[in-house]
Amino acid sequence: MNAPEPNLHGIAPRTGELARIVRVNEEIKAIVATAFRINLMALNAIFLAKRAGNAALGFGVLSNELRRFAQDLTRHMASLREMTSGSVGSVTGVVQQQRMATILAAALKLSGDGVPGAREARRRGAARLAEQQIRLRSLDLRLRAAVEETQQLVELGGVLARSAKIEAAYGGSFSAALMQVSTDFAEVIAQIKRSLEVLGKERLVKD
Amino acid sequence: MKQAHCIYQDEEHRWLAIARDASKPGYIIDTNEYVVVHGEEALLCDPGGIEIFPAVFSALSAECDPTRLAGIFASHQDPDIISSLALWLEFKPDLKCYTSWLWQSFLPHFGGQDSTFVPIPDPGMTIRLDGLELQAIPAHYLHSSGNFHLYDPKAKILFSGDVGAALLPADNNDLYVQDFSRHIRHAEGFHKRWMGSDRAKRDWCERVSRLEIDMLVPQHGAIYQGADVQRFINWFAALEVGVLRS
Ligand SMILES: [Fe+2]
Ligand SMILES: [Fe+2]
């Protein structure tokens, strides 16, 4: 019984997973906020096109489409958010299980290998951990699939923004104002694209 | 490093004290854990906190088969008493945890499920350990509002939780109280501050005075034996408790 006592403070807590979820959530929140901005911008664009009358008919149609796009995007983000908030429970389970397994392993090691019940306890712990990791992994897959779907939607948004730029050129005296609006659209959509790329790279579990 | 000391043995009936841990970090209060072994079963009294689980587990395993653990007795709800619950359950999922009914829905925050807990009613109850009958003795408000001690009439040992606790200097590693009047100085501040009810204290003193006690074993500090047991009860009966400063 001369083994040194394990210092539990030396066992690094596995906080990486939760930190990742927080990052994913923050990214989603940023996209939701941007989608809201697109919605407002599209509304303004619709009014602007109405005022421009016949010269901006095409622009008006595109603004309506962009507005619908913003609403679709918000819906997508809401379901992504639901997924990540659900994953907090699973990740916490994994983190807890890992911490318990580490402390229990330290206890079993201190007691020498022959402790009755040690093997069963280890096996039970490993099984529970594996089960939780499988759950987390499938959540991760679903999250990735959802991000990809959203990326396709945003591609469509990009096309709409580019077309709006072209239409703005035919806006007559409203051309400069319409051009400004369509440039804003393009910028905001590029921003969303970047956020989605970051999201697509995040993994809830390490492989 | 914590070690289990046998403080009582009569054939298949033993009490182990896992006491005084000189190697634990100084900012964690030192605790004693006790194991009652009878025949094929063992009961762990106040298993302690998460941080000291490896030390307690290995000390216990050195002296008794940990798969024989049938239950845990939690005198009350404090973290230094029972925050390691989830880890013990991780080792043995069917463990029963005996605790005041008052804490039955609080302790699951530390671990366990509905079937883990055996609520002890306010007047106390008998806890059976492979044929041995142990008594949960009420000690409410000393210091917790739902608080029990554990009496073993055969071994004549009373596990008294925080009652009798002494915060001893680091260089004092005696398992038993050596000099009562010197020892009790380290218990005075603790009892005055932590024990909240004078009436509860008098009730308890009266109740345990009726018991035959060879050893009074607290959760912190050294063990009272022989004449020191009654000395402690008398001292406690006379002490003014529930005061912020003396
Ligand atoms: Fe306490
Ligand atoms: Fe305590």
Short mmCIF file of C-alpha atoms and ligand atoms in Angstrom, two decimals:
data_model
loop_
_atom_site.label_atom_id
_atom_site.label_comp_id
_atom_site.label_asym_id
_atom_site.label_seq_id
_atom_site.Cartn_x
_atom_site.Cartn_y
_atom_site.Cartn_z
CA MET A 1 0.00 0.00 0.00
CA ASN A 2 2.87 2.32 -0.71
CA ALA A 3 1.63 3.49 -4.08
CA PRO A 4 1.41 7.27 -4.24
CA GLU A 5 -2.05 8.63 -3.96
CA PRO A 6 -3.33 9.75 -7.33
CA ASN A 7 -3.88 13.45 -7.49
CA LEU A 8 -7.34 13.87 -8.95
CA HIS A 9 -6.55 17.46 -9.79
CA GLY A 10 -3.96 16.15 -12.23
CA ILE A 11 -6.65 14.29 -14.18
CA ALA A 12 -7.47 16.73 -16.93
CA PRO A 13 -11.20 17.31 -17.06
CA ARG A 14 -12.60 16.65 -20.51
CA THR A 15 -14.27 19.95 -21.11
CA GLY A 16 -13.43 20.00 -24.83
CA GLU A 17 -16.76 18.52 -25.87
CA LEU A 18 -18.86 21.09 -24.06
CA ALA A 19 -16.68 23.89 -25.36
CA ARG A 20 -17.31 22.60 -28.89
CA ILE A 21 -21.06 22.63 -28.36
CA VAL A 22 -20.83 26.19 -27.11
CA ARG A 23 -18.92 27.17 -30.27
CA VAL A 24 -21.46 25.41 -32.48
CA ASN A 25 -24.28 27.18 -30.66
CA GLU A 26 -22.61 30.56 -30.97
CA GLU A 27 -22.14 30.02 -34.71
CA ILE A 28 -25.79 29.05 -35.08
CA LYS A 29 -26.86 32.13 -33.13
CA ALA A 30 -24.77 34.31 -35.44
CA ILE A 31 -26.44 32.79 -38.51
CA VAL A 32 -29.90 33.23 -36.98
CA ALA A 33 -29.16 36.91 -36.36
CA THR A 34 -27.94 37.33 -39.93
CA ALA A 35 -31.01 35.57 -41.32
CA PHE A 36 -33.13 38.06 -39.43
CA ARG A 37 -31.17 40.89 -41.03
CA ILE A 38 -31.73 39.42 -44.51
CA ASN A 39 -35.44 39.28 -43.78
CA LEU A 40 -35.48 43.00 -42.93
CA MET A 41 -33.27 43.87 -45.89
CA ALA A 42 -35.56 41.94 -48.21
CA LEU A 43 -38.62 43.79 -46.88
CA ASN A 44 -36.90 47.11 -47.55
CA ALA A 45 -35.90 45.93 -51.00
CA ILE A 46 -39.51 44.97 -51.76
CA PHE A 47 -40.69 48.50 -50.88
CA LEU A 48 -37.85 50.04 -52.85
CA ALA A 49 -38.74 47.94 -55.90
CA LYS A 50 -42.41 48.97 -55.56
CA ARG A 51 -41.36 52.62 -55.61
CA ALA A 52 -39.12 52.03 -58.62
CA GLY A 53 -42.16 50.60 -60.36
CA ASN A 54 -41.78 48.99 -63.78
CA ALA A 55 -38.03 49.58 -63.83
CA ALA A 56 -37.53 47.17 -60.93
CA LEU A 57 -40.07 44.42 -61.54
CA GLY A 58 -37.39 41.72 -61.69
CA PHE A 59 -35.71 43.11 -58.61
CA GLY A 60 -39.00 42.96 -56.73
CA VAL A 61 -39.49 39.29 -57.59
CA LEU A 62 -35.95 38.50 -56.39
CA SER A 63 -36.49 40.41 -53.15
CA ASN A 64 -39.55 38.29 -52.46
CA GLU A 65 -37.48 35.19 -53.10
CA LEU A 66 -34.74 36.44 -50.77
CA ARG A 67 -37.30 37.02 -48.08
CA ARG A 68 -38.55 33.46 -48.43
CA PHE A 69 -34.93 32.32 -48.33
CA ALA A 70 -34.37 34.18 -45.03
CA GLN A 71 -37.42 32.47 -43.55
CA ASP A 72 -36.28 29.03 -44.73
CA LEU A 73 -32.85 29.70 -43.29
CA THR A 74 -34.33 30.65 -39.92
CA ARG A 75 -36.28 27.39 -39.87
CA HIS A 76 -33.15 25.40 -40.71
CA MET A 77 -31.21 27.11 -37.96
CA ALA A 78 -33.98 26.44 -35.44
CA SER A 79 -33.78 22.72 -36.10
CA LEU A 80 -29.97 22.83 -35.89
CA ARG A 81 -30.27 24.56 -32.56
CA GLU A 82 -32.65 21.93 -31.30
CA MET A 83 -30.11 19.29 -32.23
CA THR A 84 -27.24 20.95 -30.40
CA SER A 85 -29.24 21.66 -27.29
CA GLY A 86 -30.20 17.98 -27.27
CA SER A 87 -26.55 17.09 -27.55
CA VAL A 88 -25.66 18.97 -24.36
CA GLY A 89 -27.31 16.18 -22.38
CA SER A 90 -25.45 13.46 -24.27
CA VAL A 91 -22.12 15.24 -24.05
CA THR A 92 -22.54 15.86 -20.33
CA GLY A 93 -23.29 12.15 -19.93
CA VAL A 94 -20.08 11.24 -21.73
CA VAL A 95 -17.99 13.74 -19.76
CA GLN A 96 -19.44 12.49 -16.47
CA GLN A 97 -18.94 8.86 -17.41
CA GLN A 98 -15.36 9.56 -18.42
CA ARG A 99 -14.62 11.35 -15.17
CA MET A 100 -16.14 8.56 -13.11
CA ALA A 101 -14.29 5.93 -15.11
CA THR A 102 -11.01 7.79 -14.54
CA ILE A 103 -11.50 8.05 -10.77
CA LEU A 104 -12.70 4.46 -10.52
CA ALA A 105 -9.69 3.31 -12.55
CA ALA A 106 -7.40 5.21 -10.17
CA ALA A 107 -9.12 3.50 -7.23
CA LEU A 108 -8.82 0.04 -8.76
CA LYS A 109 -5.18 0.64 -9.62
CA LEU A 110 -4.42 1.76 -6.07
CA SER A 111 -6.05 -1.40 -4.78
CA GLY A 112 -4.00 -3.72 -6.95
CA ASP A 113 -5.37 -5.71 -9.85
CA GLY A 114 -6.88 -8.55 -7.93
CA VAL A 115 -9.79 -6.60 -6.43
CA PRO A 116 -12.96 -8.69 -6.71
CA GLY A 117 -15.51 -7.01 -8.91
CA ALA A 118 -12.94 -4.83 -10.65
CA ARG A 119 -13.33 -6.42 -14.07
CA GLU A 120 -17.13 -6.27 -13.99
CA ALA A 121 -17.06 -2.64 -12.90
CA ARG A 122 -14.68 -1.75 -15.72
CA ARG A 123 -16.76 -3.63 -18.27
CA ARG A 124 -19.97 -1.96 -17.13
CA GLY A 125 -18.38 1.47 -17.28
CA ALA A 126 -16.92 0.85 -20.73
CA ALA A 127 -20.28 -0.40 -22.04
CA ARG A 128 -22.09 2.66 -20.73
CA LEU A 129 -19.50 5.00 -22.19
CA ALA A 130 -19.65 3.26 -25.57
CA GLU A 131 -23.44 3.53 -25.59
CA GLN A 132 -23.30 7.25 -24.88
CA GLN A 133 -20.63 7.80 -27.50
CA ILE A 134 -22.71 6.02 -30.12
CA ARG A 135 -25.61 8.32 -29.32
CA LEU A 136 -23.36 11.34 -29.62
CA ARG A 137 -21.87 10.11 -32.86
CA SER A 138 -25.26 9.67 -34.52
CA LEU A 139 -26.21 13.16 -33.34
CA ASP A 140 -23.02 14.43 -34.90
CA LEU A 141 -23.88 12.75 -38.22
CA ARG A 142 -27.36 14.27 -38.21
CA LEU A 143 -25.92 17.67 -37.40
CA ARG A 144 -23.44 17.42 -40.27
CA ALA A 145 -26.15 16.34 -42.72
CA ALA A 146 -28.30 19.27 -41.62
CA VAL A 147 -25.41 21.71 -42.09
CA GLU A 148 -24.84 20.39 -45.61
CA GLU A 149 -28.50 20.84 -46.46
CA THR A 150 -28.34 24.40 -45.15
CA GLN A 151 -25.23 25.03 -47.24
CA GLN A 152 -27.20 24.09 -50.38
CA LEU A 153 -29.95 26.48 -49.37
CA VAL A 154 -27.40 29.25 -48.93
CA GLU A 155 -25.97 28.51 -52.38
CA LEU A 156 -29.43 29.33 -53.71
CA GLY A 157 -29.38 32.55 -51.66
CA GLY A 158 -26.05 33.43 -53.30
CA VAL A 159 -27.56 32.96 -56.76
CA LEU A 160 -30.50 35.21 -55.81
CA ALA A 161 -28.14 37.91 -54.55
CA ARG A 162 -26.08 37.80 -57.75
CA SER A 163 -29.20 38.01 -59.91
CA ALA A 164 -30.41 40.96 -57.83
CA LYS A 165 -27.17 42.75 -58.70
CA ILE A 166 -27.82 42.23 -62.41
CA GLU A 167 -31.43 43.38 -62.10
CA ALA A 168 -30.28 46.47 -60.21
CA ALA A 169 -28.39 47.60 -63.32
CA TYR A 170 -31.76 47.96 -65.11
CA GLY A 171 -33.25 50.03 -62.29
CA GLY A 172 -32.99 53.38 -64.08
CA SER A 173 -32.87 56.25 -61.61
CA PHE A 174 -33.16 53.70 -58.75
CA SER A 175 -30.17 51.77 -60.03
CA ALA A 176 -27.65 53.04 -57.45
CA ALA A 177 -29.96 52.37 -54.51
CA LEU A 178 -30.86 48.91 -55.81
CA MET A 179 -27.18 48.15 -56.39
CA GLN A 180 -26.39 49.08 -52.80
CA VAL A 181 -29.12 46.75 -51.51
CA SER A 182 -27.99 43.84 -53.65
CA THR A 183 -24.36 44.33 -52.62
CA ASP A 184 -25.48 44.18 -48.96
CA PHE A 185 -27.34 40.95 -49.73
CA ALA A 186 -24.23 39.40 -51.28
CA GLU A 187 -22.08 40.39 -48.32
CA VAL A 188 -24.43 39.01 -45.75
CA ILE A 189 -24.81 35.74 -47.61
CA ALA A 190 -21.03 35.40 -47.88
CA GLN A 191 -20.89 35.86 -44.12
CA ILE A 192 -23.41 33.06 -43.59
CA LYS A 193 -21.40 30.84 -45.92
CA ARG A 194 -18.30 31.36 -43.79
CA SER A 195 -20.20 30.58 -40.60
CA LEU A 196 -21.60 27.40 -42.13
CA GLU A 197 -18.12 26.34 -43.18
CA VAL A 198 -16.96 26.72 -39.57
CA LEU A 199 -20.00 24.77 -38.42
CA GLY A 200 -19.33 22.02 -40.94
CA LYS A 201 -15.86 21.54 -39.51
CA GLU A 202 -16.99 21.25 -35.87
CA ARG A 203 -17.42 17.75 -34.51
CA LEU A 204 -19.29 16.97 -31.31
CA VAL A 205 -17.07 13.93 -30.81
CA LYS A 206 -13.49 13.35 -31.73
CA ASP A 207 -13.03 10.41 -34.11
CA MET B 1 -2.33 7.47 2.56
CA LYS B 2 -5.50 6.19 4.10
CA GLN B 3 -5.47 2.82 5.81
CA ALA B 4 -8.15 0.66 7.30
CA HIS B 5 -7.68 -0.17 10.99
CA CYS B 6 -9.67 -2.91 12.60
CA ILE B 7 -11.18 -1.36 15.75
CA TYR B 8 -13.41 -4.29 16.67
CA GLN B 9 -13.45 -7.95 15.82
CA ASP B 10 -15.55 -10.84 16.99
CA GLU B 11 -15.23 -13.68 14.53
CA GLU B 12 -17.17 -12.67 11.41
CA HIS B 13 -18.13 -9.34 12.87
CA ARG B 14 -15.71 -6.43 12.37
CA TRP B 15 -15.54 -2.66 12.41
CA LEU B 16 -12.93 -1.00 10.24
CA ALA B 17 -11.92 2.62 10.62
CA ILE B 18 -10.49 4.28 7.54
CA ALA B 19 -9.04 7.23 9.31
CA ARG B 20 -6.73 10.21 9.18
CA ASP B 21 -5.40 10.88 5.74
CA ALA B 22 -2.14 12.79 6.00
CA SER B 23 -1.58 12.84 2.24
CA LYS B 24 -4.79 14.48 1.11
CA PRO B 25 -4.71 18.12 -0.02
CA GLY B 26 -4.91 20.48 2.95
CA TYR B 27 -7.96 22.38 1.70
CA ILE B 28 -10.18 19.28 1.99
CA ILE B 29 -11.47 18.49 5.47
CA ASP B 30 -10.12 15.23 6.82
CA THR B 31 -12.75 12.54 7.25
CA ASN B 32 -13.06 9.11 8.81
CA GLU B 33 -14.98 6.37 7.08
CA TYR B 34 -16.16 3.25 8.89
CA VAL B 35 -17.04 -0.18 7.57
CA VAL B 36 -19.18 -2.67 9.47
CA VAL B 37 -18.57 -6.20 8.26
CA HIS B 38 -20.82 -9.06 9.31
CA GLY B 39 -20.68 -12.47 7.67
CA GLU B 40 -21.03 -12.00 3.96
CA GLU B 41 -22.07 -8.36 3.99
CA ALA B 42 -20.53 -4.98 4.68
CA LEU B 43 -21.99 -1.54 5.33
CA LEU B 44 -20.00 1.63 4.70
CA CYS B 45 -20.71 4.58 6.99
CA ASP B 46 -20.29 8.07 5.51
CA PRO B 47 -18.15 7.09 2.51
CA GLY B 48 -16.82 10.61 2.02
CA GLY B 49 -16.28 12.91 -0.92
CA ILE B 50 -15.42 12.33 -4.57
CA GLU B 51 -11.85 13.52 -4.11
CA ILE B 52 -10.92 10.86 -1.59
CA PHE B 53 -12.77 7.97 -3.23
CA PRO B 54 -9.64 6.21 -4.57
CA ALA B 55 -7.98 6.35 -1.15
CA VAL B 56 -11.09 5.07 0.67
CA PHE B 57 -11.81 2.41 -1.92
CA SER B 58 -8.29 0.98 -1.84
CA ALA B 59 -8.09 1.10 1.96
CA LEU B 60 -11.40 -0.75 2.17
CA SER B 61 -10.39 -3.29 -0.49
CA ALA B 62 -7.19 -4.07 1.39
CA GLU B 63 -9.23 -5.32 4.35
CA CYS B 64 -12.46 -6.60 2.88
CA ASP B 65 -13.95 -7.77 -0.39
CA PRO B 66 -15.60 -4.67 -1.89
CA THR B 67 -18.18 -6.76 -3.75
CA ARG B 68 -19.63 -7.63 -0.33
CA LEU B 69 -20.69 -4.02 0.20
CA ALA B 70 -24.43 -4.21 0.62
CA GLY B 71 -25.12 -0.68 1.64
CA ILE B 72 -24.04 2.80 2.50
CA PHE B 73 -25.18 4.65 5.59
CA ALA B 74 -25.23 8.41 5.08
CA SER B 75 -25.60 10.21 8.43
CA HIS B 76 -26.67 13.32 6.53
CA GLN B 77 -26.38 15.09 3.18
CA ASP B 78 -23.07 16.92 3.33
CA PRO B 79 -20.57 16.66 0.44
CA ASP B 80 -17.85 15.34 2.76
CA ILE B 81 -20.30 12.57 3.71
CA ILE B 82 -21.77 11.30 0.50
CA SER B 83 -20.66 13.13 -2.66
CA SER B 84 -18.79 9.95 -3.73
CA LEU B 85 -22.09 8.05 -3.98
CA ALA B 86 -22.06 7.84 -7.80
CA LEU B 87 -18.61 6.27 -7.73
CA TRP B 88 -19.60 3.57 -5.25
CA LEU B 89 -22.63 2.86 -7.41
CA GLU B 90 -20.38 2.75 -10.45
CA PHE B 91 -18.55 -0.07 -8.72
CA LYS B 92 -21.66 -1.73 -7.34
CA PRO B 93 -24.91 -0.57 -8.93
CA ASP B 94 -27.23 -2.43 -6.53
CA LEU B 95 -25.93 -0.74 -3.38
CA LYS B 96 -28.59 0.57 -1.00
CA CYS B 97 -28.13 3.98 0.55
CA TYR B 98 -29.72 4.48 3.97
CA THR B 99 -30.39 8.10 4.77
CA SER B 100 -32.99 10.35 6.39
CA TRP B 101 -36.23 10.55 4.41
CA LEU B 102 -35.58 14.27 4.38
CA TRP B 103 -32.65 13.83 2.00
CA GLN B 104 -34.13 11.11 -0.17
CA SER B 105 -34.82 13.45 -3.05
CA PHE B 106 -31.68 15.54 -2.56
CA LEU B 107 -29.03 12.83 -2.60
CA PRO B 108 -29.88 11.72 -6.16
CA HIS B 109 -28.09 14.94 -7.17
CA PHE B 110 -24.94 13.04 -6.16
CA GLY B 111 -26.02 9.85 -7.94
CA GLY B 112 -28.29 6.83 -7.69
CA GLN B 113 -31.90 6.30 -8.58
CA ASP B 114 -35.15 5.80 -6.75
CA SER B 115 -34.37 2.18 -5.92
CA THR B 116 -30.99 3.15 -4.42
CA PHE B 117 -32.40 4.95 -1.40
CA VAL B 118 -33.87 3.51 1.75
CA PRO B 119 -35.43 6.43 3.63
CA ILE B 120 -35.01 6.35 7.39
CA PRO B 121 -38.09 7.69 9.22
CA ASP B 122 -37.54 10.35 11.91
CA PRO B 123 -37.69 7.93 14.89
CA GLY B 124 -34.98 5.73 13.30
CA MET B 125 -35.01 2.13 12.12
CA THR B 126 -33.24 -1.21 12.22
CA ILE B 127 -30.75 -1.89 9.46
CA ARG B 128 -29.97 -5.58 8.92
CA LEU B 129 -26.58 -6.74 7.80
CA ASP B 130 -26.41 -10.49 7.18
CA GLY B 131 -28.21 -11.24 10.43
CA LEU B 132 -26.73 -8.39 12.46
CA GLU B 133 -29.16 -5.71 13.62
CA LEU B 134 -27.89 -2.14 13.58
CA GLN B 135 -29.91 0.80 14.86
CA ALA B 136 -30.23 4.16 13.12
CA ILE B 137 -30.37 6.55 16.09
CA PRO B 138 -32.00 9.99 15.60
CA ALA B 139 -29.58 12.91 15.84
CA HIS B 140 -31.66 15.54 14.06
CA TYR B 141 -30.31 19.08 13.97
CA LEU B 142 -26.88 17.77 15.01
CA HIS B 143 -25.99 19.39 12.73
CA SER B 144 -28.26 18.51 9.84
CA SER B 145 -32.06 18.75 10.08
CA GLY B 146 -32.31 15.10 9.02
CA ASN B 147 -29.46 13.35 10.80
CA PHE B 148 -28.84 9.81 12.04
CA HIS B 149 -26.13 7.97 13.94
CA LEU B 150 -25.57 4.24 13.73
CA TYR B 151 -25.46 2.01 16.79
CA ASP B 152 -24.16 -1.51 16.85
CA PRO B 153 -25.46 -3.08 20.10
CA LYS B 154 -23.27 -6.13 19.71
CA ALA B 155 -19.99 -4.30 19.19
CA LYS B 156 -21.19 -1.46 21.45
CA ILE B 157 -20.01 1.08 18.93
CA LEU B 158 -21.84 4.30 18.12
CA PHE B 159 -20.98 5.96 14.83
CA SER B 160 -21.78 9.58 15.60
CA GLY B 161 -21.23 11.46 12.32
CA ASP B 162 -20.26 15.07 12.99
CA VAL B 163 -20.98 14.78 16.73
CA GLY B 164 -17.70 14.24 18.52
CA ALA B 165 -15.79 15.66 15.55
CA ALA B 166 -12.50 17.36 16.27
CA LEU B 167 -10.40 19.38 13.86
CA LEU B 168 -7.01 18.15 14.96
CA PRO B 169 -3.68 19.70 14.08
CA ALA B 170 -1.93 18.11 11.11
CA ASP B 171 0.72 16.44 13.26
CA ASN B 172 -1.85 14.64 15.42
CA ASN B 173 -2.56 11.30 13.80
CA ASP B 174 -3.78 9.38 16.82
CA LEU B 175 -6.61 7.00 16.04
CA TYR B 176 -7.93 7.17 19.62
CA VAL B 177 -8.29 10.13 21.93
CA GLN B 178 -5.25 10.09 24.20
CA ASP B 179 -5.90 12.95 26.56
CA PHE B 180 -9.55 13.96 26.70
CA SER B 181 -9.15 17.47 28.08
CA ARG B 182 -6.50 18.31 25.53
CA HIS B 183 -8.42 16.71 22.69
CA ILE B 184 -11.74 18.39 23.42
CA ARG B 185 -10.26 21.84 22.81
CA HIS B 186 -10.13 20.94 19.14
CA ALA B 187 -13.78 19.93 19.25
CA GLU B 188 -15.19 22.94 21.05
CA GLY B 189 -15.31 25.53 18.27
CA PHE B 190 -16.72 22.99 15.84
CA HIS B 191 -19.58 21.93 18.11
CA LYS B 192 -20.49 25.46 19.13
CA ARG B 193 -20.69 26.62 15.54
CA TRP B 194 -22.09 23.57 13.78
CA MET B 195 -24.56 22.15 16.28
CA GLY B 196 -27.59 24.37 15.98
CA SER B 197 -30.09 23.29 18.59
CA ASP B 198 -29.61 23.07 22.32
CA ARG B 199 -32.82 21.11 22.71
CA ALA B 200 -31.77 18.57 20.08
CA LYS B 201 -28.42 18.25 21.79
CA ARG B 202 -30.02 17.52 25.19
CA ASP B 203 -32.36 14.97 23.60
CA TRP B 204 -29.42 13.24 21.96
CA CYS B 205 -27.33 13.18 25.15
CA GLU B 206 -30.22 11.61 27.00
CA ARG B 207 -30.88 9.09 24.24
CA VAL B 208 -27.31 7.89 23.91
CA SER B 209 -26.70 7.83 27.65
CA ARG B 210 -29.14 4.95 27.74
CA LEU B 211 -27.01 2.97 25.27
CA GLU B 212 -24.08 0.82 26.20
CA ILE B 213 -21.20 2.36 24.29
CA ASP B 214 -17.59 1.21 24.32
CA MET B 215 -16.54 3.42 21.42
CA LEU B 216 -17.93 6.60 19.99
CA VAL B 217 -16.59 6.96 16.47
CA PRO B 218 -16.95 10.36 14.78
CA GLN B 219 -16.58 11.37 11.13
CA HIS B 220 -13.72 13.79 11.89
CA GLY B 221 -10.93 13.43 14.43
CA ALA B 222 -10.16 10.68 16.91
CA ILE B 223 -12.23 7.88 18.48
CA TYR B 224 -13.52 8.14 22.06
CA GLN B 225 -13.32 4.91 24.03
CA GLY B 226 -14.04 3.67 27.52
CA ALA B 227 -14.65 6.44 30.03
CA ASP B 228 -14.02 9.12 27.40
CA VAL B 229 -17.40 8.27 25.82
CA GLN B 230 -19.38 9.42 28.85
CA ARG B 231 -16.92 12.27 29.32
CA PHE B 232 -17.75 13.46 25.86
CA ILE B 233 -21.50 13.16 26.39
CA ASN B 234 -21.26 15.16 29.63
CA TRP B 235 -19.07 17.77 28.01
CA PHE B 236 -21.47 18.09 25.08
CA ALA B 237 -24.51 18.30 27.38
CA ALA B 238 -22.95 21.27 29.12
CA LEU B 239 -21.72 23.03 26.00
CA GLU B 240 -23.54 26.07 24.70
CA VAL B 241 -24.27 25.38 21.04
CA GLY B 242 -25.69 27.38 18.16
CA VAL B 243 -23.47 30.38 18.77
CA LEU B 244 -21.53 32.25 16.17
CA ARG B 245 -18.73 33.32 18.54
CA SER B 246 -18.01 32.39 22.10
FE FE C 1 -21.75 17.66 8.18
FE FE C 2 -18.57 16.28 8.44
#
